[in-house]
PDB file of C-alpha atoms in Angstrom:
ATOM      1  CA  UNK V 641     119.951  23.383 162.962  1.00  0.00           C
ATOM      2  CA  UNK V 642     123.980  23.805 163.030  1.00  0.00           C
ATOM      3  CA  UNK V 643     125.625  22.798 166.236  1.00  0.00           C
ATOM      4  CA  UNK V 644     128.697  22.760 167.727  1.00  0.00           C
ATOM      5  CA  UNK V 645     129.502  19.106 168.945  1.00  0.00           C
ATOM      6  CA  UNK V 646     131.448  18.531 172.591  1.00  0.00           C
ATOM      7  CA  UNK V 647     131.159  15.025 171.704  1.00  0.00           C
ATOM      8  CA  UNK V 648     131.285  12.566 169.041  1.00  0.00           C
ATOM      9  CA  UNK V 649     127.812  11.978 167.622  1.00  0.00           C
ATOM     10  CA  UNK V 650     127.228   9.045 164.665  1.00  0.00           C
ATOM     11  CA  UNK V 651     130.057   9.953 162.113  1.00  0.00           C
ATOM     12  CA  UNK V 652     130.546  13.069 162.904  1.00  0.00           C
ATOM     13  CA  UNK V 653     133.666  14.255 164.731  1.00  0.00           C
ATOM     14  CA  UNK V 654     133.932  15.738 168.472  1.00  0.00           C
ATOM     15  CA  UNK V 655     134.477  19.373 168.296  1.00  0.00           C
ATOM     16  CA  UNK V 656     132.460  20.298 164.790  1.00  0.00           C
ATOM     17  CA  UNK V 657     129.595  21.819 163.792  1.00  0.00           C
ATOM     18  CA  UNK V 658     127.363  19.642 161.762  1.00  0.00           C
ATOM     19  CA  UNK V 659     123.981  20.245 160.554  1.00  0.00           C
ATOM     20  CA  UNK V 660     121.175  18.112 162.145  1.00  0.00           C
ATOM     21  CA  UNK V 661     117.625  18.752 162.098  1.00  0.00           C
ATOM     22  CA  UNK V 662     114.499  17.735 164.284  1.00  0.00           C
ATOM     23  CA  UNK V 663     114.578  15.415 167.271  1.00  0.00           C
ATOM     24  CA  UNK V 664     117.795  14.341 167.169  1.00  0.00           C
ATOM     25  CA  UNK V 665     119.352  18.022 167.541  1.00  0.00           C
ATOM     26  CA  UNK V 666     117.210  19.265 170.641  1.00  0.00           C
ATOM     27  CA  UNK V 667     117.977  16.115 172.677  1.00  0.00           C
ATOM     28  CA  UNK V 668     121.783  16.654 171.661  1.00  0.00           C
ATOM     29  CA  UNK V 669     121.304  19.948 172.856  1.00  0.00           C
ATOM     30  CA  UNK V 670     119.279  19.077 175.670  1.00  0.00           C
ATOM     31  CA  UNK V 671     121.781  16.202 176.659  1.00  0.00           C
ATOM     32  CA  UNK V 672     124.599  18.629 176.682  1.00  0.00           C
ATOM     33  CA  UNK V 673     125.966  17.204 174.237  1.00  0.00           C
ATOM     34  CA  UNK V 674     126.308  19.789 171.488  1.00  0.00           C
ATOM     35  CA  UNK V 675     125.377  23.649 171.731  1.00  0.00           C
ATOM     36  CA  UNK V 676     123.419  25.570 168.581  1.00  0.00           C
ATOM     37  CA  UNK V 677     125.170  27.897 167.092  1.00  0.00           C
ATOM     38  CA  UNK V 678     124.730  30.397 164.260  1.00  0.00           C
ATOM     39  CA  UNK V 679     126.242  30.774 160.693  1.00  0.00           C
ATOM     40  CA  UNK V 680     125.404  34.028 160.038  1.00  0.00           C
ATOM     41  CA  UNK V 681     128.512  34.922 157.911  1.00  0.00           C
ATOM     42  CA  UNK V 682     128.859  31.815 155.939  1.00  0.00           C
ATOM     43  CA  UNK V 683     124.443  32.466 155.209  1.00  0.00           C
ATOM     44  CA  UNK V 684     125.730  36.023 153.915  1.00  0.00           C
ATOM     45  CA  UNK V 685     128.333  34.960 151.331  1.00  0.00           C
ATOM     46  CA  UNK V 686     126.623  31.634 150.830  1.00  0.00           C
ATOM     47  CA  UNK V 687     123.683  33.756 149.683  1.00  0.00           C
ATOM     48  CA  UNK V 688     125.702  36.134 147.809  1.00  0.00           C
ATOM     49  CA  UNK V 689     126.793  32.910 145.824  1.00  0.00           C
ATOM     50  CA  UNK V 690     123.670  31.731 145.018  1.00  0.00           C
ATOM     51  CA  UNK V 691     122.198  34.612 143.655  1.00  0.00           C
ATOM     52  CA  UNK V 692     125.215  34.839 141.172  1.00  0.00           C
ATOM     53  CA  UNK V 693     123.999  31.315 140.242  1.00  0.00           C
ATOM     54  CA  UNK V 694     119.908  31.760 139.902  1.00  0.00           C
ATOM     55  CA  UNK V 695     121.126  35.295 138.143  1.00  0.00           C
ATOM     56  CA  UNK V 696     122.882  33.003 135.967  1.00  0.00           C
ATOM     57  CA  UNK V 697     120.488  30.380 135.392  1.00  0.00           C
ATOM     58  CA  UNK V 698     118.022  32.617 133.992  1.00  0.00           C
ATOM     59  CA  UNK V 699     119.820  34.780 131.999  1.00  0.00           C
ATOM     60  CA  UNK V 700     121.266  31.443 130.329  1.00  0.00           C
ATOM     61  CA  UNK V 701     117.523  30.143 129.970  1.00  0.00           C
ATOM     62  CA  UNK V 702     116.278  33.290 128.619  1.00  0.00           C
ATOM     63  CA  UNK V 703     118.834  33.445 125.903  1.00  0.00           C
ATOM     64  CA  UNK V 704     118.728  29.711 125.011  1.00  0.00           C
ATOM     65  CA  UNK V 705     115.031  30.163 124.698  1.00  0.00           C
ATOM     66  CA  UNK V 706     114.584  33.743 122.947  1.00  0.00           C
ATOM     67  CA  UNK V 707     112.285  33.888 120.082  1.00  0.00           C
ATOM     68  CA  UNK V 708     114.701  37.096 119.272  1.00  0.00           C
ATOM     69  CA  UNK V 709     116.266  35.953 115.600  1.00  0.00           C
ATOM     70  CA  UNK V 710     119.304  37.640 116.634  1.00  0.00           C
ATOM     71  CA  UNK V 711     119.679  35.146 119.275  1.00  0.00           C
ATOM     72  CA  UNK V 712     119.269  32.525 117.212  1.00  0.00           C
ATOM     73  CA  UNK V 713     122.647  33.520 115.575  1.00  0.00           C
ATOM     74  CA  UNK V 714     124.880  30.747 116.166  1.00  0.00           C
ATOM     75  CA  UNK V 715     127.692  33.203 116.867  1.00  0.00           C
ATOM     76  CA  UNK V 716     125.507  35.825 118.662  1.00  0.00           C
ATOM     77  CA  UNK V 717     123.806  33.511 120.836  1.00  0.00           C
ATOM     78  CA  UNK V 718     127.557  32.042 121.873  1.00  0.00           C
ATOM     79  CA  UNK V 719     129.058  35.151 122.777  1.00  0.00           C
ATOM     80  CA  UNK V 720     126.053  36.194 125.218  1.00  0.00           C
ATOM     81  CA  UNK V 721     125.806  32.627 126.826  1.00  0.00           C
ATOM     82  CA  UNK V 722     130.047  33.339 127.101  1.00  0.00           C
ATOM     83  CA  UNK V 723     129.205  36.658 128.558  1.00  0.00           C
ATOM     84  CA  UNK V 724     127.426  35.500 131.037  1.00  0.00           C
ATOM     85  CA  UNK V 725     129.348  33.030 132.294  1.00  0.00           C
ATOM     86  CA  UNK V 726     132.043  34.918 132.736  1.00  0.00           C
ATOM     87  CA  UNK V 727     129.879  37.610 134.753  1.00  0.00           C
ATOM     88  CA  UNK V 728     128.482  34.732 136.777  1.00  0.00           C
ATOM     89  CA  UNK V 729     132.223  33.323 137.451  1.00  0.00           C
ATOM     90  CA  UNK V 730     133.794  36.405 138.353  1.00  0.00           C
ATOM     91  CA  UNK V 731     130.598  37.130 141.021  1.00  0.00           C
ATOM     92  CA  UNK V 732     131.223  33.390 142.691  1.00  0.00           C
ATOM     93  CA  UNK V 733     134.785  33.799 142.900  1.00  0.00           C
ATOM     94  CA  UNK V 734     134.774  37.064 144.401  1.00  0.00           C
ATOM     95  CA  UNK V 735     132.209  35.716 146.815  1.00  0.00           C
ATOM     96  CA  UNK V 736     134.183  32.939 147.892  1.00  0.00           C
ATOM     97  CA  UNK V 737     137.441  34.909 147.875  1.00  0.00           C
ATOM     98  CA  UNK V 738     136.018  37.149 150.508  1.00  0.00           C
ATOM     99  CA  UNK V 739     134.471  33.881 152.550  1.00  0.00           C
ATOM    100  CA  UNK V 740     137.577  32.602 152.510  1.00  0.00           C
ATOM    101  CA  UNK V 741     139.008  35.437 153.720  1.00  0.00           C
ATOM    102  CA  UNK V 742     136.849  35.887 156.175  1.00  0.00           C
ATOM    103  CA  UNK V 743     137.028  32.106 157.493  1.00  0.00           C
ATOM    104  CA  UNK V 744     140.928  32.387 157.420  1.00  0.00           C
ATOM    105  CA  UNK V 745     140.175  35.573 159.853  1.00  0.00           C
ATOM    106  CA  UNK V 746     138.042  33.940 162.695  1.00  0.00           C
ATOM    107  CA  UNK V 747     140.504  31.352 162.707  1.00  0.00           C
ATOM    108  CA  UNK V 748     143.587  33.521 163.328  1.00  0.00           C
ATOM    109  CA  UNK V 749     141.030  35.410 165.900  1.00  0.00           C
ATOM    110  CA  UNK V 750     140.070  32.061 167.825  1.00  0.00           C
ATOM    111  CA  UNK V 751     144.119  30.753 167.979  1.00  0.00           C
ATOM    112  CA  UNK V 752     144.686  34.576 169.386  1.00  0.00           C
ATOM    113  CA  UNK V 753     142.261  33.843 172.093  1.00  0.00           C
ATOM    114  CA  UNK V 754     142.755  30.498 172.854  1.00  0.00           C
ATOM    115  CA  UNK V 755     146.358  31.127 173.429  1.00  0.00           C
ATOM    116  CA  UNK V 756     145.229  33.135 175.656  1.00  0.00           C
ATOM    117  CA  UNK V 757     141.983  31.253 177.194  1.00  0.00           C
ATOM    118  CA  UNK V 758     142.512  30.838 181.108  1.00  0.00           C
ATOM    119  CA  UNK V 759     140.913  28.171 183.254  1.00  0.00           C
ATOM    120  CA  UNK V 760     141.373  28.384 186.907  1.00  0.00           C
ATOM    121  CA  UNK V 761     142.708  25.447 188.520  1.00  0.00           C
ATOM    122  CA  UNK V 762     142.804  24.858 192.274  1.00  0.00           C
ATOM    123  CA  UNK V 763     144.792  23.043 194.370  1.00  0.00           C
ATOM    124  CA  UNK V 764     142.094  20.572 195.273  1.00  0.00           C
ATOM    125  CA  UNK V 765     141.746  20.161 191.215  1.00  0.00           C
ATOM    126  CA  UNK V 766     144.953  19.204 191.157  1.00  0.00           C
ATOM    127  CA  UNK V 767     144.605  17.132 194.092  1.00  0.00           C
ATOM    128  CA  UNK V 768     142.026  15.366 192.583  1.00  0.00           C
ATOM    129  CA  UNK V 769     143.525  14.320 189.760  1.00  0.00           C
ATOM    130  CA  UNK V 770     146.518  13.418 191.100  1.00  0.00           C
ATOM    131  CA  UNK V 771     144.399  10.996 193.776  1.00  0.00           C
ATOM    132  CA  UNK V 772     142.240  10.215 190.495  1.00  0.00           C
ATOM    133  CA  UNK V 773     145.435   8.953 188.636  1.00  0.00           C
ATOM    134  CA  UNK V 774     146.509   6.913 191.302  1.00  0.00           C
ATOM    135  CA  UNK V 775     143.253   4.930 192.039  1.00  0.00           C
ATOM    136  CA  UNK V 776     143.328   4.632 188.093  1.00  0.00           C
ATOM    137  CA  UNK V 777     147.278   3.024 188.319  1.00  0.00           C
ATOM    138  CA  UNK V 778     146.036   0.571 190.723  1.00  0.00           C
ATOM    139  CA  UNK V 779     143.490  -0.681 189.302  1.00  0.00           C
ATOM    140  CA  UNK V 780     145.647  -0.889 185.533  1.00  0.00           C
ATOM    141  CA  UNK V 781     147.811  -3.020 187.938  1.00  0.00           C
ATOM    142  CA  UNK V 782     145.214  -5.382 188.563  1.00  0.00           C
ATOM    143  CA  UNK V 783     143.273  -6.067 185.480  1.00  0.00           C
ATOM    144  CA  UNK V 784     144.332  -9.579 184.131  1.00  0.00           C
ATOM    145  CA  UNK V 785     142.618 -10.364 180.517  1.00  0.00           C
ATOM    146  CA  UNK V 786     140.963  -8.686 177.947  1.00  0.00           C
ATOM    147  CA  UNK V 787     137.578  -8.519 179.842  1.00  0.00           C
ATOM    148  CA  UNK V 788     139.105  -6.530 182.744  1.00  0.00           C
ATOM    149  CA  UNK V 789     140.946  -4.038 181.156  1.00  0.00           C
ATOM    150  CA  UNK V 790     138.218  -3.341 178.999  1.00  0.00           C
ATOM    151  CA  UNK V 791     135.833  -2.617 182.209  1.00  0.00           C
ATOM    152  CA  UNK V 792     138.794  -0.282 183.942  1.00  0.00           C
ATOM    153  CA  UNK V 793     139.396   1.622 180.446  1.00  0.00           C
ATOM    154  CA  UNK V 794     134.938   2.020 180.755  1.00  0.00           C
ATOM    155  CA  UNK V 795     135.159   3.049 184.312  1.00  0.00           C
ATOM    156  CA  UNK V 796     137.925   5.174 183.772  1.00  0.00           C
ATOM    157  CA  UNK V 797     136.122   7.114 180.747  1.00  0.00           C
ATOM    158  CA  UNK V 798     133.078   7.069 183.014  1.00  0.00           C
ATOM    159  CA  UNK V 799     134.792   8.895 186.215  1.00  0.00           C
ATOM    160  CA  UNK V 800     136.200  11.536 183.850  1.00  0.00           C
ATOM    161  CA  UNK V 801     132.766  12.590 182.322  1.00  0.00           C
ATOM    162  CA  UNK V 802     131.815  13.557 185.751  1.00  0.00           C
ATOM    163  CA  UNK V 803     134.863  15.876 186.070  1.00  0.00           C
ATOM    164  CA  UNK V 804     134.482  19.829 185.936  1.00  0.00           C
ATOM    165  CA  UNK V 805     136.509  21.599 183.289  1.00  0.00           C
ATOM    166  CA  UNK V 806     138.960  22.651 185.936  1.00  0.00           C
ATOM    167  CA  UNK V 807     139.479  19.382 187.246  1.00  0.00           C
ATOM    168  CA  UNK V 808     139.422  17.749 183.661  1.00  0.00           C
ATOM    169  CA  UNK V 809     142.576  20.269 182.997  1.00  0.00           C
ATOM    170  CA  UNK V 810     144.307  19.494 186.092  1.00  0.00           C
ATOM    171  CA  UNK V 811     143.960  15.842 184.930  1.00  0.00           C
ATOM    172  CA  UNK V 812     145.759  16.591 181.373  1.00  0.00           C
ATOM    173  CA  UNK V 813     149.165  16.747 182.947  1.00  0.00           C
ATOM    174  CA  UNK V 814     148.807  13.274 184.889  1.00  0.00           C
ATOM    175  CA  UNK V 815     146.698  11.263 182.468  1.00  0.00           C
ATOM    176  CA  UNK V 816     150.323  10.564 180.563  1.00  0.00           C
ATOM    177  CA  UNK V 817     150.843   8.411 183.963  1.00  0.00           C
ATOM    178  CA  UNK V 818     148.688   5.730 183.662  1.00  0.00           C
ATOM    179  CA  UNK V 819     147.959   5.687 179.765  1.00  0.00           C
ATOM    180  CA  UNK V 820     151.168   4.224 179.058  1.00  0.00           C
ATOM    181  CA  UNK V 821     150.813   0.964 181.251  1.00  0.00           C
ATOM    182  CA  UNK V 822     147.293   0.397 180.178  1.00  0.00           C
ATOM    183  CA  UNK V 823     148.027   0.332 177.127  1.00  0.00           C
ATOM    184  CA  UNK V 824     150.801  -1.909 177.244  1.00  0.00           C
ATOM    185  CA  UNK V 825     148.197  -4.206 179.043  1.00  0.00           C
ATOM    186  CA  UNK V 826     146.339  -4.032 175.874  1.00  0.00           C
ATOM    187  CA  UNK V 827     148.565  -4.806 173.905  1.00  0.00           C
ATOM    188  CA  UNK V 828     149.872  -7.898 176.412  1.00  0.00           C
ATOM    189  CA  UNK V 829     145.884  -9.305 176.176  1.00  0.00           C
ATOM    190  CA  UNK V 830     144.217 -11.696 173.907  1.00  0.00           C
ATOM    191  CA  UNK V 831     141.613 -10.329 171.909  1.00  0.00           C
ATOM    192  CA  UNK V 832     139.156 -11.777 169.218  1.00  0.00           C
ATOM    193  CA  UNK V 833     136.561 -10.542 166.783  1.00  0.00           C
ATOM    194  CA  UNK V 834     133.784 -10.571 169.014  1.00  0.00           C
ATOM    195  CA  UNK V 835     136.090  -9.292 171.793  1.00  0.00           C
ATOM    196  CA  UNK V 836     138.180  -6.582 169.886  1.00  0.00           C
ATOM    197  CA  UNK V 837     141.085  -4.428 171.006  1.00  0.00           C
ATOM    198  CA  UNK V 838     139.945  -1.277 172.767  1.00  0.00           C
ATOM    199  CA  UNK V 839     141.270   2.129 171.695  1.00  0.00           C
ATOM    200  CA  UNK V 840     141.494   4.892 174.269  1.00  0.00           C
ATOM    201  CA  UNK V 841     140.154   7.916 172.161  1.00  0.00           C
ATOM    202  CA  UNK V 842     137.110   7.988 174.923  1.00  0.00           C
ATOM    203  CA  UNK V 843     139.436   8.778 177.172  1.00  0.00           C
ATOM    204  CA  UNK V 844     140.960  11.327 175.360  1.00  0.00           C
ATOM    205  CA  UNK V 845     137.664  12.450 174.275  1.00  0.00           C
ATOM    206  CA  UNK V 846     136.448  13.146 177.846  1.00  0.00           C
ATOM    207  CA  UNK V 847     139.402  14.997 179.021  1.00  0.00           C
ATOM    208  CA  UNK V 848     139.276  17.548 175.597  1.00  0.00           C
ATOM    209  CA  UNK V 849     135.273  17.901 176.498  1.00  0.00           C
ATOM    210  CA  UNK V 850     136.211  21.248 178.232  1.00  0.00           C
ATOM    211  CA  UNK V 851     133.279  23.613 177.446  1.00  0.00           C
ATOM    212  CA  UNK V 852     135.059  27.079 177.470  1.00  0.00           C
ATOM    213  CA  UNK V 853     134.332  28.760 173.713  1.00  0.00           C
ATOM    214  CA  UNK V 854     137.292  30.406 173.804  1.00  0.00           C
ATOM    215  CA  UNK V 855     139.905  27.227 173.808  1.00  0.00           C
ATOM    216  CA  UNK V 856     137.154  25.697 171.467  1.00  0.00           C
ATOM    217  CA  UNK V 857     136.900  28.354 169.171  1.00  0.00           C
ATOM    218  CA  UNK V 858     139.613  27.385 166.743  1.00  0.00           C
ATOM    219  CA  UNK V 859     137.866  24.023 166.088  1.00  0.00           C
ATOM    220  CA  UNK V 860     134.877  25.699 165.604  1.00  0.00           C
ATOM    221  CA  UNK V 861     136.398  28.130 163.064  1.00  0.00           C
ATOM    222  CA  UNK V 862     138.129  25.402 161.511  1.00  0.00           C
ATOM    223  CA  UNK V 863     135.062  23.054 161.158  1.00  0.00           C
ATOM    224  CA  UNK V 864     133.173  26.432 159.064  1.00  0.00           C
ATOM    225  CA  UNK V 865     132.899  24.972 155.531  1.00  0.00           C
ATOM    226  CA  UNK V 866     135.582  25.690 152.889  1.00  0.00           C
ATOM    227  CA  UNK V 867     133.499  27.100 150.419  1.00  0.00           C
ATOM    228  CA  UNK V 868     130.570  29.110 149.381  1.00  0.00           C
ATOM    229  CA  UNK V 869     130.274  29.011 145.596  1.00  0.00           C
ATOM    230  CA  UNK V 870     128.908  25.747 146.129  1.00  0.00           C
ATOM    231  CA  UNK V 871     126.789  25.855 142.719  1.00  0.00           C
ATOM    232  CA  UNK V 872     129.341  27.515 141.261  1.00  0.00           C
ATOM    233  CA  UNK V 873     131.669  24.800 141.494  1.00  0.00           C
ATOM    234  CA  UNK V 874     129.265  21.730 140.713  1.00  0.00           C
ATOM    235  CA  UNK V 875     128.127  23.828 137.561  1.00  0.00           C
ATOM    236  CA  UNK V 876     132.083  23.916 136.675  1.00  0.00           C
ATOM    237  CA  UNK V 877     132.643  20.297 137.254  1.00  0.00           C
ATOM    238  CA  UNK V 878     129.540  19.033 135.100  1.00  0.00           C
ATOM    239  CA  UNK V 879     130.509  21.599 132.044  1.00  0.00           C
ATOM    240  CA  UNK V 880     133.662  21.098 132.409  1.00  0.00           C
ATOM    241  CA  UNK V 881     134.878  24.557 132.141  1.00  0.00           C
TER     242      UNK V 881
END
């Protein structure tokens, strides 16, 4: 099943799709965690690809095993097994020309409408944040050791799950405020390996979990694989053509 991830999940990146089967993908789903979502051009070309390849395969098979004597023709039997080849790179690269293309397309099309994706923001958003940001200063102000900041940089991450997309971009502009002193308090703090330095990418992470398509649809474009001619390429690499 490919999904779209609003989080990270495992080792695979916030804001990606990644292929994950069974259980694991309907609780994402179900969790809100990630949202399915379908590859239908990529399955066109991708397909268009592999035929080229099983086109290939058994015209290459059929000549290698022939009983035809002509076939058996050192030179003969070269030049078809050439001819081929050439047929079957020509059809993969035009394949993944055209998905390339295509992928270089949806991405221009997502920046076009995430430049121009709009998220209402009230005044009580902003008031929120601005109220958040200040509970979040004072309590930056009292953390002394590695153990407290460590709980305020857990309850801050916590809080801003809970926040609504409007809220969480009203937040964006005042998160700067705070951010820098905590993490000169890390940095002031005495860590050890079984008490490591924290990193605030959760934070981060939270406040870019905004779950309007059209601001996330350049990292979804951009997260579409790179290629097609998948076979095409391993079959290229192993010959060494």
């Amino acid at each position: 099943m490919n999904l779209f991830l609003f989080k990270p999940y495992e080792n695979h990146n916030q804001h990606t799709i990644v292929d994950i089967d069974g259980v694991a993908a309907e609780q994402l789903k179900a969790s809100g965690q990630a949202v399915e979502v379908s590859l239908g051009e990529y399955d066109q070309h991708h397909q268009r690809a592999k035929a080229a390849f099983n086109k290939f395969k058994k015209a290459e098979e059929a000549i290698k095993n022939s009983d035809n004597p002509y076939l058996k023709i050192p030179e003969v039997r070269d030049y078809e097994l050439k001819k081929i080849r050439e047929e079957f790179e020509a059809e993969s690269l035009a394949a993944e020309a055209d998905w390339k293309e295509f992928r270089k397309q949806a991405i221009e099309s997502a920046k076009t409408k995430a430049a121009q994706a709009y998220i209402p923001v009230s005044e009580r958003d902003r008031a929120t944040a601005e109220q958040a940001v200040g509970r979040y200063a004072m309590q930056i102000a009292q953390a002394v050791g590695a153990d407290a900041i460590r709980e305020v940089i857990g309850n801050m991450q916590a809080e801003l799950s809970r926040l609504t997309d409007s809220q969480k971009i009203a937040m964006q502009s005042q998160i700067g405020r705070v951010t820098a002193d905590l993490e000169r308090k890390i940095e002031a703090a005495l860590w050890t390996e079984r008490n490591p330095k924290p990193r605030l990418s959760g934070i981060y992470s939270e406040l870019q979990d905004i779950r309007n398509m059209d601001l996330l649809g350049v990292k979804a474009a951009e997260s579409l694989p790179n290629t097609v001619a998948v076979d095409y390429n391993t079959v290229r690499v192993v010959r060494k053509w």
